[in-house]
CSV table of C-alpha atoms in Angstrom, one decimal:
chain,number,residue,atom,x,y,z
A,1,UNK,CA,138.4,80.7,153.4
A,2,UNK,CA,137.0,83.7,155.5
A,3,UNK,CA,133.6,83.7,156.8
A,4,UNK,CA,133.2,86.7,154.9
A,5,UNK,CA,134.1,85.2,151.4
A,6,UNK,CA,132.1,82.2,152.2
A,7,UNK,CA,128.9,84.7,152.3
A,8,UNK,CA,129.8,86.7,148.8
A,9,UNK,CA,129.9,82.9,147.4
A,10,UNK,CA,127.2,82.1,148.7
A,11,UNK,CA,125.2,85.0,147.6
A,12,UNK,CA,126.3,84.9,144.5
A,13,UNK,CA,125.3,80.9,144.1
A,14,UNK,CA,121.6,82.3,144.9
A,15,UNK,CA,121.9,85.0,142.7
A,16,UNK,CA,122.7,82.7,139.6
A,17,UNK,CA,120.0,80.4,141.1
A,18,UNK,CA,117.4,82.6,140.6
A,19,UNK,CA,118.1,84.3,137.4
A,20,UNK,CA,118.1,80.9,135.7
A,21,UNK,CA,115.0,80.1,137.6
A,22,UNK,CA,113.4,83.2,136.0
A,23,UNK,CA,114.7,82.5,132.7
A,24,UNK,CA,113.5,78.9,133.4
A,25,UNK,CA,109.9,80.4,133.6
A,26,UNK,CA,109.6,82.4,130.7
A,27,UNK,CA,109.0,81.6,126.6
A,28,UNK,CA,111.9,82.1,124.1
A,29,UNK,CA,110.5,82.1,120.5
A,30,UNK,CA,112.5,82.1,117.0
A,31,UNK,CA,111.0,83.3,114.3
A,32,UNK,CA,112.6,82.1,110.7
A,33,UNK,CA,111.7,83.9,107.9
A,34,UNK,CA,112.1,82.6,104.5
A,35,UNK,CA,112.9,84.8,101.3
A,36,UNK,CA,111.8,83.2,98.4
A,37,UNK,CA,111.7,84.5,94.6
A,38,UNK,CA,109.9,81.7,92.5
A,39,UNK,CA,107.1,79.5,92.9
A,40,UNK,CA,109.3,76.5,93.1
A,41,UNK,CA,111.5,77.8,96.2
A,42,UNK,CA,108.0,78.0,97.5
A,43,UNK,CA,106.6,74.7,96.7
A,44,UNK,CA,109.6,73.4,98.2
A,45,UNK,CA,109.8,74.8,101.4
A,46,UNK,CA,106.2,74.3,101.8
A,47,UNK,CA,106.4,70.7,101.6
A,48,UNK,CA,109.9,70.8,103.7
A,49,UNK,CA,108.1,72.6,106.6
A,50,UNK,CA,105.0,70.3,106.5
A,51,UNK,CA,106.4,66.8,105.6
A,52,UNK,CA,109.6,67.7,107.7
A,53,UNK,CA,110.2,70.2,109.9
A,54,UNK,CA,107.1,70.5,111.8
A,55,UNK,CA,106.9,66.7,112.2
A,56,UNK,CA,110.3,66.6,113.7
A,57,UNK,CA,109.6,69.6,115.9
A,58,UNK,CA,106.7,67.9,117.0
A,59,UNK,CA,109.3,65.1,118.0
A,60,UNK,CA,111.0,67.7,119.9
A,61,UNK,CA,108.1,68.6,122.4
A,62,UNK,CA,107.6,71.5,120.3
A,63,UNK,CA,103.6,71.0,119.6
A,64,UNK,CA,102.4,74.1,118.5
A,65,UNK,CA,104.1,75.6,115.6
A,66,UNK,CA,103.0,78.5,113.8
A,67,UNK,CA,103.8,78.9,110.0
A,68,UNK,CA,102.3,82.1,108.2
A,69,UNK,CA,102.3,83.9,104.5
A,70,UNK,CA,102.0,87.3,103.9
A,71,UNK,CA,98.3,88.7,102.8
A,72,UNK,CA,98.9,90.4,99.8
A,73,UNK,CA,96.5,92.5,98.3
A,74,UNK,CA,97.7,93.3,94.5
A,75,UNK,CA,99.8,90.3,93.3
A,76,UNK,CA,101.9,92.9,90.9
A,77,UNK,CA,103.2,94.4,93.8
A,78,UNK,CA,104.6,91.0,95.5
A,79,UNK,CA,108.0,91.5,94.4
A,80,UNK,CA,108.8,88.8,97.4
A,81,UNK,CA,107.5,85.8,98.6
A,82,UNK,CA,107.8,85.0,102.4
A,83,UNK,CA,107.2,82.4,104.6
A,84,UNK,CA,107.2,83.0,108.5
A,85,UNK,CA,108.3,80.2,111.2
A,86,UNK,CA,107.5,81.2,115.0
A,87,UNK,CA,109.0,78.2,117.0
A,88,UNK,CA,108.3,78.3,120.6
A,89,UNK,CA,110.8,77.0,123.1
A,90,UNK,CA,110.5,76.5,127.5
A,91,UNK,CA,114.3,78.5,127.3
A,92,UNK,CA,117.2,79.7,125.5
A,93,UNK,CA,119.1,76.5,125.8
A,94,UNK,CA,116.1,74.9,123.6
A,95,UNK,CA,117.0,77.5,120.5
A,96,UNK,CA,120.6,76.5,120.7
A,97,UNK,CA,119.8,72.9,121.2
A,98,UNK,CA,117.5,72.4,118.5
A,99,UNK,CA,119.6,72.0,115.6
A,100,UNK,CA,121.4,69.2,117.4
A,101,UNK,CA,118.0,67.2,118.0
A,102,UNK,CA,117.0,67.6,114.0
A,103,UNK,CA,120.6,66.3,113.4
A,104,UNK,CA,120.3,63.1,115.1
A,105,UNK,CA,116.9,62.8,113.6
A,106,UNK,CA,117.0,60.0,111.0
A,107,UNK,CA,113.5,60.5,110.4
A,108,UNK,CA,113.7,64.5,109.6
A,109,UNK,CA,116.4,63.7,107.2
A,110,UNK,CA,114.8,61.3,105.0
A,111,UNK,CA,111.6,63.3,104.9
A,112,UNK,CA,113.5,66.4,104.2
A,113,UNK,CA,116.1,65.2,101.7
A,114,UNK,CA,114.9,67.1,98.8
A,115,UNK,CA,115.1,70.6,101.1
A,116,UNK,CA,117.9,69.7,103.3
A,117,UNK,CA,120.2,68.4,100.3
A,118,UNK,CA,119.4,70.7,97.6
A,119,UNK,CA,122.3,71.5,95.0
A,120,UNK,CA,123.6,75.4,95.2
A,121,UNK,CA,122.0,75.8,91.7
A,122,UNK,CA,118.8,74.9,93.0
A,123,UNK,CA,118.4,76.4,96.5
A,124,UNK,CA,115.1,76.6,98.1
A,125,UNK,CA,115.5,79.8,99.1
A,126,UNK,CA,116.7,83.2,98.8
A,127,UNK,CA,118.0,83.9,102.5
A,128,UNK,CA,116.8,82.8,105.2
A,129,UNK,CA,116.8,85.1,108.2
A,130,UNK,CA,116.3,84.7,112.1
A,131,UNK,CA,114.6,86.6,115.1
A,132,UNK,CA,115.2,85.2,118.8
A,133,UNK,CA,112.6,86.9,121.3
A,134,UNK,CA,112.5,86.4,125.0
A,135,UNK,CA,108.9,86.7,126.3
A,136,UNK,CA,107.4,89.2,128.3
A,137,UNK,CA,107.2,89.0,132.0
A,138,UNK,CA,103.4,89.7,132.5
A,139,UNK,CA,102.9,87.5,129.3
A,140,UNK,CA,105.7,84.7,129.6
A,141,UNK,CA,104.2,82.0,127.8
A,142,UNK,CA,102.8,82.2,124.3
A,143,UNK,CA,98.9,81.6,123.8
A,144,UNK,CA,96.9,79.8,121.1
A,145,UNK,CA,94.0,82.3,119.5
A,146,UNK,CA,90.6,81.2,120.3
A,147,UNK,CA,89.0,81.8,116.7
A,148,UNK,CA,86.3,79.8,114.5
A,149,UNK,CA,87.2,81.0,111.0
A,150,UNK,CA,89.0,78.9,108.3
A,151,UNK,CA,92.5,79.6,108.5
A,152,UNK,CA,92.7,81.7,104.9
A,153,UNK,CA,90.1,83.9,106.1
A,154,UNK,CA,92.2,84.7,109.2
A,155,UNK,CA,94.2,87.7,110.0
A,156,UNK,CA,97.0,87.6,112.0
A,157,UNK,CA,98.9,91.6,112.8
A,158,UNK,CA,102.4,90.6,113.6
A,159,UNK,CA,103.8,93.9,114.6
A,160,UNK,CA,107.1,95.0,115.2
A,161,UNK,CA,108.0,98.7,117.3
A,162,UNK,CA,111.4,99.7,117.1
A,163,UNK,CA,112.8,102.2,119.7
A,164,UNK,CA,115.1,105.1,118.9
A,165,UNK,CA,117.5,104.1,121.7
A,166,UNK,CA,118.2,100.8,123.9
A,167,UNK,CA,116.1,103.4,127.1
A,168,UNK,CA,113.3,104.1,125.0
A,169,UNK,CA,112.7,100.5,123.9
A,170,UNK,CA,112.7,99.3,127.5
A,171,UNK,CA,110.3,102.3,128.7
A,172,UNK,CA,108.2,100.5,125.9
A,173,UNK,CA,108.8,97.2,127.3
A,174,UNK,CA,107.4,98.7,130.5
A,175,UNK,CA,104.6,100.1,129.2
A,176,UNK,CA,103.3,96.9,128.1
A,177,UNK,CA,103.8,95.4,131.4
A,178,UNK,CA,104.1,97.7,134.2
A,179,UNK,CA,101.5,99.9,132.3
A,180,UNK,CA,99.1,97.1,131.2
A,181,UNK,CA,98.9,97.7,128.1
A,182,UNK,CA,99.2,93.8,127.6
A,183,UNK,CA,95.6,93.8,130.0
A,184,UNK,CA,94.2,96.3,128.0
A,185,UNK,CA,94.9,93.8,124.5
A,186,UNK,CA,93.4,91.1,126.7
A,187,UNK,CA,90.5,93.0,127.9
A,188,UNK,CA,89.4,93.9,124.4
A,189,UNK,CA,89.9,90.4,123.3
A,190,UNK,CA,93.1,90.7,120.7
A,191,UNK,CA,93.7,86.6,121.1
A,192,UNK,CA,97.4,87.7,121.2
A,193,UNK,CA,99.5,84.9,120.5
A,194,UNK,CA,102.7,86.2,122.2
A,195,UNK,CA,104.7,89.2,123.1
A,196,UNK,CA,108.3,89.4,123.2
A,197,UNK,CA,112.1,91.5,123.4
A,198,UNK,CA,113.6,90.9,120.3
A,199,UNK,CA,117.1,89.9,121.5
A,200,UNK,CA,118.6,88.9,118.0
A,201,UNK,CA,117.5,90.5,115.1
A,202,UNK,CA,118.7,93.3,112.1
A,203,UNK,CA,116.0,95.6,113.2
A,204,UNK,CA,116.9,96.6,117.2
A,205,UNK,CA,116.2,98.0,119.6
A,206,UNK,CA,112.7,96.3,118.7
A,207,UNK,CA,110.0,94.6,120.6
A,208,UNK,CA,107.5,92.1,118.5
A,209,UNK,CA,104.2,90.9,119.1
A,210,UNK,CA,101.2,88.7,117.2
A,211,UNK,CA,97.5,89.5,117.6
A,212,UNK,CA,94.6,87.4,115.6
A,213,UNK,CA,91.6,87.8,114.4
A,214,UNK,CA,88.9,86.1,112.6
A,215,UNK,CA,89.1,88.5,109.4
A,216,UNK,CA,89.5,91.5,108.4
A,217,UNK,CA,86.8,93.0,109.6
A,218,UNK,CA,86.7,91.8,112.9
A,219,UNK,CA,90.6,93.1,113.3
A,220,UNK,CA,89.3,96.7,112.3
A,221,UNK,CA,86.9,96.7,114.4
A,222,UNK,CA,89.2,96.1,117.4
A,223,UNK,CA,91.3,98.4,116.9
A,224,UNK,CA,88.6,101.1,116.5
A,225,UNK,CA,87.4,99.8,120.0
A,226,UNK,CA,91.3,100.1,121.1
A,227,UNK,CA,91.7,103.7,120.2
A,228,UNK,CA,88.7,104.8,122.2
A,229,UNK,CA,89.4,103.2,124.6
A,230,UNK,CA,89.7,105.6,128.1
A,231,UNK,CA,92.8,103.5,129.7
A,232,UNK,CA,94.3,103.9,126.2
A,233,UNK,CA,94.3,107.7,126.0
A,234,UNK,CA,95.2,107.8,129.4
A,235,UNK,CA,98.3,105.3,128.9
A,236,UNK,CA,99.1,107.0,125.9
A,237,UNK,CA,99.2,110.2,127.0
A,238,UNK,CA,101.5,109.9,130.3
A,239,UNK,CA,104.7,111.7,130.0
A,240,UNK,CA,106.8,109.0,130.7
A,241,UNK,CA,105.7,106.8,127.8
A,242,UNK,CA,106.3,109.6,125.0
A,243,UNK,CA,108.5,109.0,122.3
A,244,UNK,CA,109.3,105.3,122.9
A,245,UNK,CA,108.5,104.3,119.4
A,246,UNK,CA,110.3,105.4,116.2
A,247,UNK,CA,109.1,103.2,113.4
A,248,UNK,CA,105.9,100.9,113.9
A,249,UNK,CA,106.0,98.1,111.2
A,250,UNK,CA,102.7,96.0,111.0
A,251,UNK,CA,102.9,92.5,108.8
A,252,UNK,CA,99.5,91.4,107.9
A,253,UNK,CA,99.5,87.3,107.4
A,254,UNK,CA,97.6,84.5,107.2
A,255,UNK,CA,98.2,80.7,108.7
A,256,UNK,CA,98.9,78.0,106.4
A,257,UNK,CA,96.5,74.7,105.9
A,258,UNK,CA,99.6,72.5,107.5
A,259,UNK,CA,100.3,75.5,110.7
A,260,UNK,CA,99.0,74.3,114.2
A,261,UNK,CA,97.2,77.4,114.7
């Protein structure tokens, strides 16, 4: 082998080094959403994720897991009953090795017989869908929310921004971190819980991210403090970050009695 060849190999050996040394270093996070229609779907994957799946992921070295409900202000119009998951993992290989740890998990499968082995004429959900995120680089782990209120009374603002092209929604990407807008949430104390590139999902090119608060009231008043802010109408008013959003869909939710924050 030429000296020559021996360098590209080489090279390319640190290359791969250090993009799974990166990777290594930042968050992945899933987010399973379940689509339930009646009561019972819901009573049962309630006591699925509490008795369960949490347990076992806490098995897993997974210690925080969030699970989340929609806040729904007229009951008439909830023609849909949800129930978020967010899972976070130390890298991608955790997602896809996760589902292999819960299968050797004697444990997880007697507390979750009823979910796990329910009949097709009795299944405990609707769909069931999934959203893989890789973290931010200037935020690359998630963070618990430092907040005092009881868990109903909290509102957490999962927000999704979807680009109109793959450009757009990394000029967006980079407005969060090259711009700061992630210091500005942290300045004004949003307790945001992560940020992250959706990398799998039905609704990309799309970027996610979960701010909490200890009610309504105190989220409305942030964002009033937000939108005055100078840096913000500065940010928001370069040229070069114009037109990187196309939709802007906010979730308002709430954590459940059993979710670990």
């Amino acid at each position: 082998m030429s000296p020559k060849i021996k360098i590209s190999s080489l090279f390319l050996l640190v290359l791969l080094f250090s993009a799974f040394a990166a990777n290594a270093s930042i968050d992945f996070y899933q987010i399973k959403i379940y689509h339930l229609k009646t009561d019972a779907q819901e009573k049962t994957v309630d006591e699925f994720l509490q008795k369960a799946y949490l347990p076992a992921l806490h098995r897993c070295d997974i210690a925080k897991v969030g699970v989340f409900k929609p806040i729904v202000s007229d009951q008439a119009l909830d023609t849909e009953k949800l129930i978020y998951v967010f899972i976070p993992l130390k890298s991608f290989n955790g997602i896809l090795e996760l589902d292999k740890k819960l299968a050797k998990d004697k444990q997880y499968a007697v507390d979750g017989k009823t979910y796990l082995d329910a009949v097709y004429t009795e299944a405990p959900f609707e769909r069931l869908e999934s959203i893989v995120l890789k973290a931010f680089e200037d935020a690359p782990h998630f963070m618990l929310p430092n907040l005092k209120s009881p868990m109903k009374e909290r509102v957490y603002e999962l927000r999704s921004y979807e680009a109109p092209t793959e450009k757009y929604f990394q000029n967006k990407v980079q407005m969060f971190n090259k711009g700061d807008e992630i210091g500005l949430f942290k300045r004004l104390n949003f307790n945001a819980v992560f940020y992250g590139e959706v990398i799998a999902g039905s609704r990309m090119p799309n970027l996610m991210y979960l701010t909490t608060f200890e009610n309504k009231t105190d989220r409305d008043a942030h964002w009033k403090a937000f939108s005055a802010d100078e840096y913000w109408k500065k940010l928001s008013a370069m040229p070069e970050y114009q037109h990187n959003v196309s939709k802007n869909d906010t979730k308002f939710v709430y954590p459940t009695d059993y979710s670990d924050f």
